[in-house]
Coordinates of C-alpha atoms and ligand atoms in Angstrom, one line a residue:
M1 CA -32.0 60.3 -58.8
K2 CA -31.6 57.1 -57.9
K3 CA -34.6 56.5 -57.9
N4 CA -34.7 57.2 -61.6
I5 CA -31.7 55.2 -62.5
L6 CA -33.8 52.3 -60.5
L7 CA -37.0 52.8 -63.1
L8 CA -34.9 52.7 -66.5
A9 CA -33.4 49.3 -64.4
S10 CA -36.5 48.3 -64.3
L11 CA -38.0 49.2 -67.5
F12 CA -34.4 47.8 -69.4
F13 CA -35.7 44.6 -67.3
C14 CA -39.0 44.8 -68.2
C15 CA -38.8 45.7 -72.2
N16 CA -35.9 42.5 -71.6
L17 CA -38.7 39.2 -70.6
F18 CA -40.8 38.2 -73.1
A19 CA -44.2 38.5 -71.3
Q20 CA -46.3 35.3 -70.8
S21 CA -48.9 34.5 -68.1
A22 CA -48.2 32.0 -65.8
A23 CA -50.8 30.1 -67.3
T24 CA -49.5 29.9 -71.0
K25 CA -45.6 29.2 -68.7
D26 CA -47.6 26.0 -67.5
L27 CA -49.2 25.1 -70.5
M28 CA -45.7 25.3 -72.6
Q29 CA -44.0 23.4 -69.9
R30 CA -46.6 20.3 -70.4
L31 CA -46.9 21.0 -74.1
I32 CA -42.6 20.2 -73.7
K33 CA -42.9 17.1 -71.8
E34 CA -45.5 15.9 -74.2
D35 CA -43.5 16.7 -76.9
F36 CA -40.2 14.4 -76.1
E37 CA -41.8 11.8 -74.6
F38 CA -44.6 11.5 -77.5
A39 CA -40.7 11.7 -79.5
D40 CA -39.2 9.3 -77.9
T41 CA -42.0 6.5 -78.1
Q42 CA -41.9 7.8 -81.7
Y43 CA -38.1 7.7 -83.0
R44 CA -37.6 4.2 -80.6
Y45 CA -40.2 2.8 -83.1
M46 CA -38.5 3.8 -85.8
M47 CA -35.3 2.6 -84.5
T48 CA -36.6 -1.1 -85.5
L49 CA -37.2 0.6 -89.6
A50 CA -34.0 1.8 -90.3
P51 CA -31.9 0.5 -92.3
P52 CA -28.0 -0.7 -90.5
N53 CA -26.5 1.6 -93.4
K54 CA -28.8 4.8 -94.4
M55 CA -30.4 7.2 -92.6
P56 CA -34.7 7.7 -91.7
Q57 CA -35.7 10.5 -94.1
S58 CA -39.4 10.0 -94.2
Y59 CA -42.4 8.3 -94.6
N60 CA -44.6 6.1 -97.6
E61 CA -48.0 5.8 -96.2
K62 CA -49.4 4.5 -99.1
E63 CA -46.6 2.1 -99.1
N64 CA -46.3 1.4 -95.3
K65 CA -42.7 2.6 -95.9
L66 CA -40.1 4.2 -93.8
I67 CA -37.8 6.1 -96.5
A68 CA -33.9 6.0 -95.9
N69 CA -31.3 7.7 -97.7
N70 CA -27.6 7.5 -98.7
I71 CA -24.9 8.9 -96.0
T72 CA -24.5 11.5 -98.3
W73 CA -27.5 13.0 -98.6
W74 CA -28.0 16.5 -97.4
C75 CA -30.4 15.3 -94.2
S76 CA -28.4 12.1 -93.0
G77 CA -27.1 14.2 -89.8
F78 CA -30.3 14.6 -88.4
Y79 CA -31.8 11.2 -87.0
P80 CA -28.2 11.8 -85.4
G81 CA -28.9 15.3 -83.9
V82 CA -32.8 14.6 -83.3
L83 CA -31.7 11.5 -81.0
W84 CA -29.4 13.7 -79.1
Y85 CA -32.0 15.7 -78.8
I86 CA -34.7 13.1 -77.0
Y87 CA -31.8 11.8 -75.2
E88 CA -30.9 15.2 -73.4
Q89 CA -34.8 15.6 -72.3
T90 CA -35.7 11.9 -71.6
G91 CA -32.3 10.3 -70.2
N92 CA -33.5 7.3 -72.2
S93 CA -30.1 5.3 -72.9
T94 CA -31.5 3.2 -75.5
I95 CA -32.1 6.5 -77.3
K96 CA -28.1 6.9 -76.9
Q97 CA -27.2 4.1 -77.9
E98 CA -28.7 4.3 -81.0
A99 CA -27.7 8.1 -81.7
E100 CA -23.6 6.5 -81.4
R101 CA -24.7 4.1 -83.8
A102 CA -26.1 6.2 -86.3
L103 CA -23.4 8.5 -85.8
Q104 CA -20.2 5.8 -86.2
V105 CA -22.6 5.2 -89.9
I106 CA -22.2 8.4 -90.7
E107 CA -18.8 9.3 -89.5
S108 CA -17.3 8.8 -92.7
N109 CA -18.7 12.0 -94.1
Q110 CA -16.0 13.9 -92.8
S111 CA -14.1 13.7 -95.7
F112 CA -16.9 14.4 -97.6
T113 CA -16.5 17.4 -100.5
G114 CA -18.9 16.4 -102.8
N115 CA -21.1 19.5 -101.9
H116 CA -21.9 22.0 -99.6
D117 CA -24.0 20.2 -97.0
L118 CA -21.3 18.9 -94.9
G119 CA -22.7 21.5 -92.2
F120 CA -26.1 20.0 -91.9
M121 CA -24.8 16.4 -92.2
M122 CA -21.7 17.0 -89.8
Y123 CA -22.6 19.7 -87.0
C124 CA -26.3 18.8 -86.6
S125 CA -25.1 15.4 -85.6
F126 CA -21.9 15.3 -83.8
G127 CA -22.3 18.8 -82.7
N128 CA -24.7 18.0 -80.4
A129 CA -23.2 14.7 -79.7
Y130 CA -19.9 16.8 -78.4
R131 CA -22.6 19.3 -76.5
L132 CA -23.7 16.9 -74.8
T133 CA -20.9 14.6 -74.4
K134 CA -17.6 16.5 -74.4
D135 CA -15.8 13.8 -76.1
E136 CA -13.2 15.1 -78.3
K137 CA -13.9 12.4 -80.7
Y138 CA -16.3 14.1 -81.6
K139 CA -14.9 17.7 -82.1
N140 CA -11.9 16.1 -84.0
I141 CA -14.4 14.8 -86.3
I142 CA -15.7 18.3 -86.4
F143 CA -12.9 20.0 -87.2
H144 CA -11.8 17.2 -90.1
S145 CA -15.4 18.0 -92.3
S146 CA -14.9 21.6 -91.9
Q147 CA -11.6 21.1 -93.2
S148 CA -13.2 19.0 -96.0
L149 CA -15.9 22.1 -96.5
A150 CA -13.4 24.9 -97.2
T151 CA -12.2 23.0 -100.4
R152 CA -15.5 24.0 -101.4
Y153 CA -14.8 28.0 -100.9
R154 CA -14.2 30.2 -103.9
P155 CA -12.4 32.9 -103.3
S156 CA -13.2 35.0 -106.4
I157 CA -16.8 34.6 -105.4
K158 CA -15.8 34.9 -101.9
C159 CA -18.7 32.0 -101.5
I160 CA -19.0 28.2 -100.4
Q161 CA -20.0 26.6 -103.7
S162 CA -23.0 24.4 -102.7
W163 CA -22.6 22.1 -105.6
D164 CA -20.7 21.2 -108.0
S165 CA -21.8 23.1 -111.9
S166 CA -24.4 21.3 -114.3
A167 CA -26.2 22.2 -117.8
R168 CA -28.1 24.4 -115.4
F169 CA -25.8 26.3 -113.2
F170 CA -22.0 27.2 -113.3
C171 CA -21.2 28.5 -109.6
P172 CA -25.2 27.5 -107.7
V173 CA -24.5 29.0 -104.1
I174 CA -27.9 28.5 -102.3
I175 CA -29.6 30.4 -99.8
D176 CA -29.7 27.0 -97.9
N177 CA -25.6 27.3 -97.1
M178 CA -25.6 29.8 -94.6
M179 CA -26.6 26.7 -92.6
N180 CA -23.4 25.0 -93.3
L181 CA -21.7 28.6 -91.6
E182 CA -22.4 27.4 -88.1
M183 CA -19.8 24.3 -88.2
L184 CA -17.5 26.4 -89.4
C185 CA -18.1 29.3 -86.9
W186 CA -17.9 26.8 -84.5
T187 CA -14.3 25.7 -85.4
S188 CA -13.1 28.4 -85.6
Q189 CA -14.8 29.1 -81.8
Q190 CA -13.7 26.3 -80.2
G191 CA -9.3 26.8 -81.6
G192 CA -9.4 26.1 -84.8
S193 CA -8.1 28.0 -86.8
K194 CA -9.5 31.5 -87.7
K195 CA -9.7 31.0 -91.8
Y196 CA -13.3 28.9 -91.0
L197 CA -14.8 31.6 -89.4
D198 CA -12.9 33.8 -92.2
I199 CA -15.0 32.0 -94.9
A200 CA -18.0 32.3 -93.0
V201 CA -18.3 35.6 -92.2
N202 CA -17.1 36.1 -96.0
H203 CA -20.0 33.5 -97.6
A204 CA -22.8 35.9 -94.8
N205 CA -21.5 38.9 -96.8
T206 CA -21.7 37.6 -99.9
T207 CA -24.9 35.9 -99.7
L208 CA -26.5 39.2 -97.9
K209 CA -25.1 40.9 -100.9
N210 CA -26.7 39.0 -103.6
H211 CA -29.2 37.1 -102.7
F212 CA -32.0 39.7 -100.9
R213 CA -34.2 41.9 -102.0
P214 CA -35.1 44.7 -101.6
N215 CA -38.0 43.5 -98.9
Y216 CA -35.8 40.8 -97.5
S217 CA -36.9 37.9 -98.8
S218 CA -34.5 35.6 -101.0
Y219 CA -33.8 34.0 -103.3
H220 CA -33.0 30.3 -103.5
V221 CA -29.9 29.9 -106.4
V222 CA -27.7 32.8 -107.6
D223 CA -25.6 31.5 -109.7
Y224 CA -22.1 33.2 -110.4
N225 CA -19.3 33.3 -112.9
L226 CA -15.9 32.1 -111.4
Q227 CA -13.8 34.1 -113.4
T228 CA -15.0 37.1 -112.7
G229 CA -16.9 36.8 -109.6
A230 CA -20.0 38.0 -111.1
V231 CA -23.7 37.5 -111.1
R232 CA -24.8 35.1 -113.5
R233 CA -28.4 34.7 -112.7
K234 CA -30.8 34.5 -109.3
A235 CA -33.5 31.5 -109.7
T236 CA -35.0 29.0 -107.7
W237 CA -34.6 24.8 -107.8
Q238 CA -37.5 24.2 -104.9
G239 CA -39.6 27.5 -104.8
A240 CA -42.9 28.6 -107.4
A241 CA -40.4 30.8 -109.3
D242 CA -37.3 32.7 -109.4
C243 CA -39.5 36.0 -108.4
S244 CA -40.5 33.6 -105.2
P245 CA -40.5 33.2 -102.1
W246 CA -39.4 29.5 -101.3
A247 CA -40.4 29.4 -98.0
R248 CA -38.1 26.9 -96.2
G249 CA -35.0 29.7 -98.0
Q250 CA -36.7 32.3 -96.0
A251 CA -36.1 30.6 -92.9
W252 CA -32.8 29.6 -93.5
G253 CA -31.4 33.1 -94.7
L254 CA -33.4 33.7 -91.0
Y255 CA -31.3 30.8 -88.6
G256 CA -28.6 31.7 -91.0
Y257 CA -27.8 35.6 -90.4
T258 CA -29.2 34.7 -86.4
M259 CA -26.3 32.0 -85.6
M260 CA -24.0 34.8 -87.3
Y261 CA -24.8 37.7 -85.1
R262 CA -24.8 34.5 -81.8
F263 CA -21.3 33.8 -83.1
T264 CA -19.8 37.9 -84.8
K265 CA -21.7 39.8 -82.8
N266 CA -22.0 42.0 -86.2
K267 CA -24.9 43.8 -85.9
K268 CA -25.5 43.7 -90.1
Y269 CA -26.7 40.4 -89.4
L270 CA -28.9 41.1 -86.6
V271 CA -30.9 43.6 -88.7
Q272 CA -31.1 41.1 -91.2
A273 CA -32.3 38.4 -89.2
Q274 CA -35.1 41.1 -88.0
N275 CA -36.4 42.0 -91.0
I276 CA -36.6 38.7 -92.8
A277 CA -38.7 37.9 -89.4
K278 CA -40.7 40.9 -90.6
F279 CA -40.6 39.7 -94.3
I280 CA -42.2 35.9 -92.8
L281 CA -44.2 37.2 -89.9
N282 CA -46.2 39.9 -91.9
H283 CA -46.8 38.1 -95.0
P284 CA -50.4 38.5 -96.2
N285 CA -49.9 34.9 -96.9
L286 CA -48.6 32.9 -93.9
P287 CA -51.6 31.1 -92.5
A288 CA -53.5 31.5 -89.3
D289 CA -51.9 28.7 -87.9
K290 CA -48.7 29.9 -88.7
I291 CA -47.5 27.2 -91.0
P292 CA -46.7 28.6 -94.2
Y293 CA -47.3 27.3 -97.8
W294 CA -44.5 25.7 -99.5
D295 CA -43.9 28.8 -101.6
F296 CA -45.1 32.7 -100.0
N297 CA -46.6 32.6 -103.6
A298 CA -47.3 29.2 -104.5
P299 CA -50.1 28.5 -106.4
L300 CA -53.5 26.9 -105.5
I301 CA -53.4 29.4 -101.9
P302 CA -55.7 29.4 -100.1
T303 CA -55.2 24.5 -100.5
A304 CA -51.6 25.1 -101.6
K305 CA -50.0 22.7 -99.6
R306 CA -47.9 23.5 -96.3
D307 CA -44.5 23.1 -95.3
A308 CA -44.3 21.6 -91.5
S309 CA -40.1 21.7 -92.2
A310 CA -39.7 25.7 -92.9
A311 CA -42.2 26.5 -89.6
A312 CA -40.0 24.6 -87.3
I313 CA -37.1 26.2 -89.0
T314 CA -38.4 29.3 -88.3
A315 CA -39.8 29.1 -85.1
S316 CA -36.2 27.8 -84.2
A317 CA -34.9 31.0 -84.8
L318 CA -37.0 33.0 -84.5
L319 CA -36.5 31.9 -81.0
E320 CA -32.9 32.6 -80.4
L321 CA -33.4 36.1 -82.3
G322 CA -35.8 36.9 -79.3
Q323 CA -32.3 36.5 -77.4
Y324 CA -31.0 39.3 -79.2
T325 CA -34.4 41.6 -79.6
Q326 CA -36.1 43.9 -77.1
G327 CA -39.7 45.4 -76.7
V328 CA -42.2 44.2 -79.1
D329 CA -40.3 43.2 -82.0
K330 CA -39.0 40.8 -79.1
N331 CA -42.7 39.6 -77.4
K332 CA -43.8 39.9 -81.4
F333 CA -40.8 36.7 -82.5
V334 CA -41.2 34.6 -79.6
N335 CA -44.4 34.9 -79.4
D336 CA -45.4 34.1 -83.1
A337 CA -42.9 31.0 -82.8
K338 CA -44.7 30.1 -79.8
L339 CA -47.7 29.8 -81.7
I340 CA -45.8 27.9 -84.9
L341 CA -44.8 25.3 -81.9
Q342 CA -48.6 25.3 -80.6
S343 CA -49.4 24.6 -84.2
L344 CA -46.9 21.4 -85.0
S345 CA -48.0 20.3 -81.6
S346 CA -51.6 19.7 -82.5
D347 CA -53.4 16.7 -84.6
A348 CA -52.9 18.8 -87.2
Y349 CA -49.4 18.0 -87.6
R350 CA -48.3 16.2 -84.9
A351 CA -49.1 11.8 -85.8
K352 CA -50.2 9.6 -83.6
P353 CA -48.2 6.9 -81.4
G354 CA -47.0 4.4 -84.1
E355 CA -47.9 6.4 -86.7
N356 CA -45.7 8.5 -90.0
G357 CA -43.5 5.9 -90.4
G358 CA -42.1 6.9 -86.2
F359 CA -41.9 10.3 -87.6
I360 CA -43.4 13.1 -85.1
L361 CA -44.5 15.5 -87.6
K362 CA -46.5 15.1 -90.6
H363 CA -47.3 18.0 -93.8
S364 CA -43.9 19.2 -94.9
T365 CA -42.8 19.2 -98.3
G366 CA -38.8 19.0 -100.2
A367 CA -39.3 20.4 -103.4
Y368 CA -42.5 20.8 -104.5
P369 CA -41.4 21.8 -108.7
Q370 CA -39.3 18.4 -108.6
N371 CA -42.6 15.6 -107.6
S372 CA -40.8 15.2 -104.7
E373 CA -41.8 15.1 -101.1
I374 CA -44.6 17.3 -100.9
D375 CA -46.9 16.6 -98.0
V376 CA -44.9 14.2 -95.9
P377 CA -42.9 14.1 -92.8
L378 CA -39.3 15.3 -92.9
I379 CA -35.8 14.1 -90.6
Y380 CA -35.5 18.1 -90.6
A381 CA -38.6 18.5 -89.8
D382 CA -38.9 16.1 -86.8
Y383 CA -35.4 18.0 -85.8
Y384 CA -35.9 21.7 -85.9
F385 CA -38.9 20.8 -83.9
L386 CA -37.4 19.3 -81.3
E387 CA -34.6 22.0 -81.2
A388 CA -37.1 25.1 -81.2
L389 CA -38.8 23.0 -77.9
K390 CA -35.5 23.0 -76.7
R391 CA -34.8 26.6 -77.3
Y392 CA -37.9 27.5 -75.8
K393 CA -37.5 25.3 -72.7
D394 CA -34.1 26.6 -72.0
W395 CA -34.9 30.3 -72.5
Y396 CA -38.5 31.0 -72.4
L397 CA -39.9 29.0 -69.0
Ligands
LIG1 N1 -31.0 22.2 -98.3 C1 -32.2 21.6 -98.9 C2 -33.2 22.1 -98.8 O1 -33.7 23.1 -97.5 O2 -34.3 21.2 -99.2

């Protein structure tokens, strides 16, 4: 009897482990260290190029010019976020000072209500700052940002409206919006009003109902009728077609439902995330190096452009999903995340020192149909790449 219990316990323990050889562990340890040292060098270079009141976004190789954007652009929190991730690993005080300077530049965003992106802007930045410093002023800024984001919640559809209405969409909600829920959940968890968690849960439930196809791929945009709450149209903005799986959208959904499971422990979010992961990882158009084309049905496959940002987000999400999954699925999720990190760390995707405007990764795609940011470095690719490396180090080494 005792023997059987011991056997069962050890079986359970083995199922929960991610199987990797000592050599692989050693390789990943070295790779992660090297990537962070490289990131430290690159961002100290980028600091010298960054304008005082804008946040680095991308790089124009032809003109050898860093592209920086206004602070209300959805990506403004990633630059400080990247710097905090680097500082955490290297302890470089120059990087920390630059992170603090960047936070000051974007601080006024806490009152911004012009779109749904406050979670990206304020949690990836101030969230990491608070995690590492426990400075209450950062927490207050996040709380205030959640209050601003909640003004975009529409009770009639039980969702946060992503963009303001336009000639194209009345009340658009995009799959990316799942990412902004993390700040709301965190605010409630840290003693803020419970209403933020309720909003996040409602949003996640509505999105689960309306954004997904039977194969667990997602539409990019769902447009709602605010009066009746009905879905008007399912469409895309950055994908190849309304019916096609835009690669970064799949990654946002995967990350979003994994994160919602972290906060709620609601099994339906976990199952959703696991199914999205399987859609991505088993897709016949996912290349052997696991870096997706910008859309799983992109025209021109196999010569279509890749999206390293989608790969980085996917890797980070898979590593968290691996924490909540057992057995062969866990092994698949963590192993594929590892392969993504190895690909992104190779010469094919990782820049050389002093190149790429100081960005770490090459070959991301922002908005292909808009002919915008095609095959370029993007700040959020670097952010989720570093987050994934940290997660691998913390959880699997
Ligand atoms: N949230 C916008 C994007 O993923 O491009």
